[in-house]
């Protein structure tokens, strides 16, 4: 099943274990996986990273069509996003928490994954009983979308950096 990458996959990798200057093989691997259709991301994730004003922002600008080509504006995605907003309210999240969630790429990322039958890749972990932030894995669970972290994705796709 193809994977859909969250903004934090790119930012966390750049800021920690796979810096663009430290492990260029990771970034080449991301490109290779996008070329074969194993991974992709959305226009909204692109927008979030592009506006960062750093080396990652420059990296994504050269890969808009390769990786960040999935459109998050379909009617089906909008329906999934609306369902997530209702779910978050019914689950007891505070209004400002719901607003923060609905104003970012996250619900649209999950909506695209639901529409296309993709697995979401994120570095977030489920919130559990805490309701301070709507987490991507919880939103995925609500829409019955598969979800995994970067390391599980790499294992599943056979990534090796030597």
PDB file of C-alpha atoms in Angstrom:
ATOM      1  CA  UNK A   1       0.000   0.000   0.000  1.00  0.00           C
ATOM      2  CA  UNK A   2       1.468   3.400  -0.946  1.00  0.00           C
ATOM      3  CA  UNK A   3       2.452   5.748   1.846  1.00  0.00           C
ATOM      4  CA  UNK A   4       1.509   9.371   2.414  1.00  0.00           C
ATOM      5  CA  UNK A   5       4.101  11.373   4.354  1.00  0.00           C
ATOM      6  CA  UNK A   6       3.270  13.935   7.031  1.00  0.00           C
ATOM      7  CA  UNK A   7       5.140  17.231   7.359  1.00  0.00           C
ATOM      8  CA  UNK A   8       6.881  16.042  10.516  1.00  0.00           C
ATOM      9  CA  UNK A   9       8.518  13.112   8.699  1.00  0.00           C
ATOM     10  CA  UNK A  10      10.567  15.579   6.672  1.00  0.00           C
ATOM     11  CA  UNK A  11      11.176  18.121   9.451  1.00  0.00           C
ATOM     12  CA  UNK A  12      12.153  15.543  12.077  1.00  0.00           C
ATOM     13  CA  UNK A  13      14.505  13.793   9.664  1.00  0.00           C
ATOM     14  CA  UNK A  14      16.154  17.088   8.698  1.00  0.00           C
ATOM     15  CA  UNK A  15      16.488  18.311  12.284  1.00  0.00           C
ATOM     16  CA  UNK A  16      17.773  15.098  13.817  1.00  0.00           C
ATOM     17  CA  UNK A  17      18.823  11.735  12.491  1.00  0.00           C
ATOM     18  CA  UNK A  18      18.900  12.344   8.696  1.00  0.00           C
ATOM     19  CA  UNK A  19      20.150  15.894   8.196  1.00  0.00           C
ATOM     20  CA  UNK A  20      20.408  16.847   4.550  1.00  0.00           C
ATOM     21  CA  UNK A  21      24.178  17.243   4.933  1.00  0.00           C
ATOM     22  CA  UNK A  22      24.602  14.233   7.222  1.00  0.00           C
ATOM     23  CA  UNK A  23      22.733  11.416   5.439  1.00  0.00           C
ATOM     24  CA  UNK A  24      22.074  12.442   1.834  1.00  0.00           C
ATOM     25  CA  UNK A  25      21.300   8.779   1.099  1.00  0.00           C
ATOM     26  CA  UNK A  26      18.046   9.111   3.054  1.00  0.00           C
ATOM     27  CA  UNK A  27      16.890  11.988   0.866  1.00  0.00           C
ATOM     28  CA  UNK A  28      17.900  10.148  -2.303  1.00  0.00           C
ATOM     29  CA  UNK A  29      15.964   7.125  -1.036  1.00  0.00           C
ATOM     30  CA  UNK A  30      12.875   9.318  -0.483  1.00  0.00           C
ATOM     31  CA  UNK A  31      13.147  10.488  -4.089  1.00  0.00           C
ATOM     32  CA  UNK A  32      13.575   6.919  -5.367  1.00  0.00           C
ATOM     33  CA  UNK A  33      10.523   5.752  -3.435  1.00  0.00           C
ATOM     34  CA  UNK A  34       8.499   8.646  -4.863  1.00  0.00           C
ATOM     35  CA  UNK A  35       9.630   7.770  -8.393  1.00  0.00           C
ATOM     36  CA  UNK A  36       8.338   4.205  -7.953  1.00  0.00           C
ATOM     37  CA  UNK A  37       5.049   5.389  -6.438  1.00  0.00           C
ATOM     38  CA  UNK A  38       5.708   3.945  -2.977  1.00  0.00           C
ATOM     39  CA  UNK A  39       5.513   7.329  -1.260  1.00  0.00           C
ATOM     40  CA  UNK A  40       3.937  10.718  -1.895  1.00  0.00           C
ATOM     41  CA  UNK A  41       2.641  13.699  -0.016  1.00  0.00           C
ATOM     42  CA  UNK A  42       0.128  16.474  -0.462  1.00  0.00           C
ATOM     43  CA  UNK A  43       0.073  20.024  -1.690  1.00  0.00           C
ATOM     44  CA  UNK A  44      -0.649  21.225   1.858  1.00  0.00           C
ATOM     45  CA  UNK A  45       2.387  19.448   3.307  1.00  0.00           C
ATOM     46  CA  UNK A  46       4.430  21.069   0.553  1.00  0.00           C
ATOM     47  CA  UNK A  47       3.073  24.487   1.547  1.00  0.00           C
ATOM     48  CA  UNK A  48       3.920  23.938   5.220  1.00  0.00           C
ATOM     49  CA  UNK A  49       7.521  22.980   4.448  1.00  0.00           C
ATOM     50  CA  UNK A  50       8.073  25.439   1.584  1.00  0.00           C
ATOM     51  CA  UNK A  51       7.359  28.365   3.871  1.00  0.00           C
ATOM     52  CA  UNK A  52      10.026  27.279   6.390  1.00  0.00           C
ATOM     53  CA  UNK A  53      12.816  29.394   4.894  1.00  0.00           C
ATOM     54  CA  UNK A  54      15.507  26.772   5.494  1.00  0.00           C
ATOM     55  CA  UNK A  55      17.429  24.117   3.566  1.00  0.00           C
ATOM     56  CA  UNK A  56      14.469  21.736   3.716  1.00  0.00           C
ATOM     57  CA  UNK A  57      12.264  24.407   2.152  1.00  0.00           C
ATOM     58  CA  UNK A  58      14.724  24.655  -0.706  1.00  0.00           C
ATOM     59  CA  UNK A  59      14.854  20.856  -1.048  1.00  0.00           C
ATOM     60  CA  UNK A  60      11.055  20.505  -1.346  1.00  0.00           C
ATOM     61  CA  UNK A  61      10.792  23.307  -3.913  1.00  0.00           C
ATOM     62  CA  UNK A  62      12.732  21.135  -6.337  1.00  0.00           C
ATOM     63  CA  UNK A  63      10.496  18.128  -5.714  1.00  0.00           C
ATOM     64  CA  UNK A  64       6.963  19.562  -5.865  1.00  0.00           C
ATOM     65  CA  UNK A  65       5.791  17.382  -8.762  1.00  0.00           C
ATOM     66  CA  UNK A  66       7.752  14.300  -7.724  1.00  0.00           C
ATOM     67  CA  UNK A  67       6.620  14.000  -4.097  1.00  0.00           C
ATOM     68  CA  UNK A  68       4.035  16.655  -3.156  1.00  0.00           C
ATOM     69  CA  UNK A  69       1.642  16.213  -6.061  1.00  0.00           C
ATOM     70  CA  UNK A  70      -1.504  14.914  -4.348  1.00  0.00           C
ATOM     71  CA  UNK A  71      -4.341  17.434  -4.298  1.00  0.00           C
ATOM     72  CA  UNK A  72      -6.173  17.800  -1.004  1.00  0.00           C
ATOM     73  CA  UNK A  73      -9.128  19.785  -2.340  1.00  0.00           C
ATOM     74  CA  UNK A  74     -11.508  17.087  -3.601  1.00  0.00           C
ATOM     75  CA  UNK A  75     -15.082  16.828  -2.366  1.00  0.00           C
ATOM     76  CA  UNK A  76     -14.315  13.394  -0.933  1.00  0.00           C
ATOM     77  CA  UNK A  77     -11.407  14.751   1.089  1.00  0.00           C
ATOM     78  CA  UNK A  78     -13.598  17.628   2.295  1.00  0.00           C
ATOM     79  CA  UNK A  79     -16.135  15.078   3.518  1.00  0.00           C
ATOM     80  CA  UNK A  80     -13.464  13.178   5.442  1.00  0.00           C
ATOM     81  CA  UNK A  81     -12.172  16.426   6.950  1.00  0.00           C
ATOM     82  CA  UNK A  82     -15.698  17.350   8.077  1.00  0.00           C
ATOM     83  CA  UNK A  83     -16.084  13.922   9.680  1.00  0.00           C
ATOM     84  CA  UNK A  84     -12.802  14.468  11.551  1.00  0.00           C
ATOM     85  CA  UNK A  85     -13.993  17.838  12.847  1.00  0.00           C
ATOM     86  CA  UNK A  86     -17.215  16.279  14.137  1.00  0.00           C
ATOM     87  CA  UNK A  87     -15.305  13.373  15.668  1.00  0.00           C
ATOM     88  CA  UNK A  88     -12.872  15.722  17.462  1.00  0.00           C
ATOM     89  CA  UNK A  89     -15.754  17.730  18.926  1.00  0.00           C
ATOM     90  CA  UNK A  90     -17.587  14.569  20.020  1.00  0.00           C
ATOM     91  CA  UNK A  91     -14.367  13.182  21.519  1.00  0.00           C
ATOM     92  CA  UNK A  92     -14.111  16.126  23.912  1.00  0.00           C
ATOM     93  CA  UNK A  93     -11.268  18.139  22.415  1.00  0.00           C
ATOM     94  CA  UNK A  94     -11.392  21.816  23.322  1.00  0.00           C
ATOM     95  CA  UNK A  95     -12.537  24.230  20.646  1.00  0.00           C
ATOM     96  CA  UNK A  96      -9.121  25.888  20.202  1.00  0.00           C
ATOM     97  CA  UNK A  97      -7.502  22.453  19.839  1.00  0.00           C
ATOM     98  CA  UNK A  98      -9.989  21.519  17.127  1.00  0.00           C
ATOM     99  CA  UNK A  99      -9.415  24.843  15.374  1.00  0.00           C
ATOM    100  CA  UNK A 100      -5.636  24.285  15.402  1.00  0.00           C
ATOM    101  CA  UNK A 101      -6.125  20.810  13.918  1.00  0.00           C
ATOM    102  CA  UNK A 102      -8.563  21.941  11.255  1.00  0.00           C
ATOM    103  CA  UNK A 103      -6.287  24.864  10.237  1.00  0.00           C
ATOM    104  CA  UNK A 104      -3.285  22.702   9.353  1.00  0.00           C
ATOM    105  CA  UNK A 105      -2.490  20.014   6.777  1.00  0.00           C
ATOM    106  CA  UNK A 106      -3.189  17.098   9.143  1.00  0.00           C
ATOM    107  CA  UNK A 107      -6.919  16.486   8.584  1.00  0.00           C
ATOM    108  CA  UNK A 108      -6.430  16.884   4.841  1.00  0.00           C
ATOM    109  CA  UNK A 109      -3.512  14.442   4.876  1.00  0.00           C
ATOM    110  CA  UNK A 110      -5.684  11.855   6.630  1.00  0.00           C
ATOM    111  CA  UNK A 111      -8.562  12.660   4.268  1.00  0.00           C
ATOM    112  CA  UNK A 112      -6.392  12.097   1.188  1.00  0.00           C
ATOM    113  CA  UNK A 113      -5.139   8.813   2.660  1.00  0.00           C
ATOM    114  CA  UNK A 114      -8.729   7.713   3.278  1.00  0.00           C
ATOM    115  CA  UNK A 115      -9.751   8.681  -0.251  1.00  0.00           C
ATOM    116  CA  UNK A 116      -6.836   6.900  -1.931  1.00  0.00           C
ATOM    117  CA  UNK A 117      -6.379   3.937   0.424  1.00  0.00           C
ATOM    118  CA  UNK A 118      -2.896   4.979   1.531  1.00  0.00           C
ATOM    119  CA  UNK A 119      -0.967   4.499   4.768  1.00  0.00           C
ATOM    120  CA  UNK A 120      -0.106   7.702   6.628  1.00  0.00           C
ATOM    121  CA  UNK A 121       3.485   8.022   7.809  1.00  0.00           C
ATOM    122  CA  UNK A 122       3.917  10.360  10.778  1.00  0.00           C
ATOM    123  CA  UNK A 123       6.182  10.816  13.764  1.00  0.00           C
ATOM    124  CA  UNK A 124       3.216  11.586  16.009  1.00  0.00           C
ATOM    125  CA  UNK A 125       2.029   9.049  18.545  1.00  0.00           C
ATOM    126  CA  UNK A 126      -1.596   8.575  19.629  1.00  0.00           C
ATOM    127  CA  UNK A 127      -2.842  11.005  22.261  1.00  0.00           C
ATOM    128  CA  UNK A 128      -4.614   8.324  24.258  1.00  0.00           C
ATOM    129  CA  UNK A 129      -6.631   9.869  27.081  1.00  0.00           C
ATOM    130  CA  UNK A 130      -4.852  13.234  26.688  1.00  0.00           C
ATOM    131  CA  UNK A 131      -6.835  15.760  24.678  1.00  0.00           C
ATOM    132  CA  UNK A 132      -4.320  18.604  24.389  1.00  0.00           C
ATOM    133  CA  UNK A 133      -3.784  18.106  20.627  1.00  0.00           C
ATOM    134  CA  UNK A 134      -5.563  16.140  17.931  1.00  0.00           C
ATOM    135  CA  UNK A 135      -2.961  13.617  16.829  1.00  0.00           C
ATOM    136  CA  UNK A 136      -2.697  12.187  13.324  1.00  0.00           C
ATOM    137  CA  UNK A 137      -2.707   8.537  14.492  1.00  0.00           C
ATOM    138  CA  UNK A 138      -5.983   9.122  16.351  1.00  0.00           C
ATOM    139  CA  UNK A 139      -7.538  10.785  13.300  1.00  0.00           C
ATOM    140  CA  UNK A 140      -6.326   7.870  11.181  1.00  0.00           C
ATOM    141  CA  UNK A 141      -7.891   5.388  13.589  1.00  0.00           C
ATOM    142  CA  UNK A 142     -11.206   7.223  13.397  1.00  0.00           C
ATOM    143  CA  UNK A 143     -11.261   6.956   9.573  1.00  0.00           C
ATOM    144  CA  UNK A 144      -9.728   3.452   9.631  1.00  0.00           C
ATOM    145  CA  UNK A 145      -6.618   4.607   7.804  1.00  0.00           C
ATOM    146  CA  UNK A 146      -3.390   2.671   8.366  1.00  0.00           C
ATOM    147  CA  UNK A 147      -0.670   4.656  10.120  1.00  0.00           C
ATOM    148  CA  UNK A 148       3.025   4.032  10.813  1.00  0.00           C
ATOM    149  CA  UNK A 149       6.171   5.939  11.718  1.00  0.00           C
ATOM    150  CA  UNK A 150       9.192   6.666   9.533  1.00  0.00           C
ATOM    151  CA  UNK A 151      11.168   3.693  10.821  1.00  0.00           C
ATOM    152  CA  UNK A 152       8.363   1.219  10.137  1.00  0.00           C
ATOM    153  CA  UNK A 153       8.018   2.652   6.628  1.00  0.00           C
ATOM    154  CA  UNK A 154      11.736   2.240   6.053  1.00  0.00           C
ATOM    155  CA  UNK A 155      11.660  -1.360   7.305  1.00  0.00           C
ATOM    156  CA  UNK A 156       8.633  -2.215   5.173  1.00  0.00           C
ATOM    157  CA  UNK A 157      10.204  -0.688   2.071  1.00  0.00           C
ATOM    158  CA  UNK A 158      13.618  -2.246   2.710  1.00  0.00           C
ATOM    159  CA  UNK A 159      15.656   0.914   3.209  1.00  0.00           C
ATOM    160  CA  UNK A 160      19.386   0.335   3.753  1.00  0.00           C
ATOM    161  CA  UNK A 161      21.961   3.102   3.989  1.00  0.00           C
ATOM    162  CA  UNK A 162      25.534   1.883   3.736  1.00  0.00           C
TER     163      UNK A 162
END
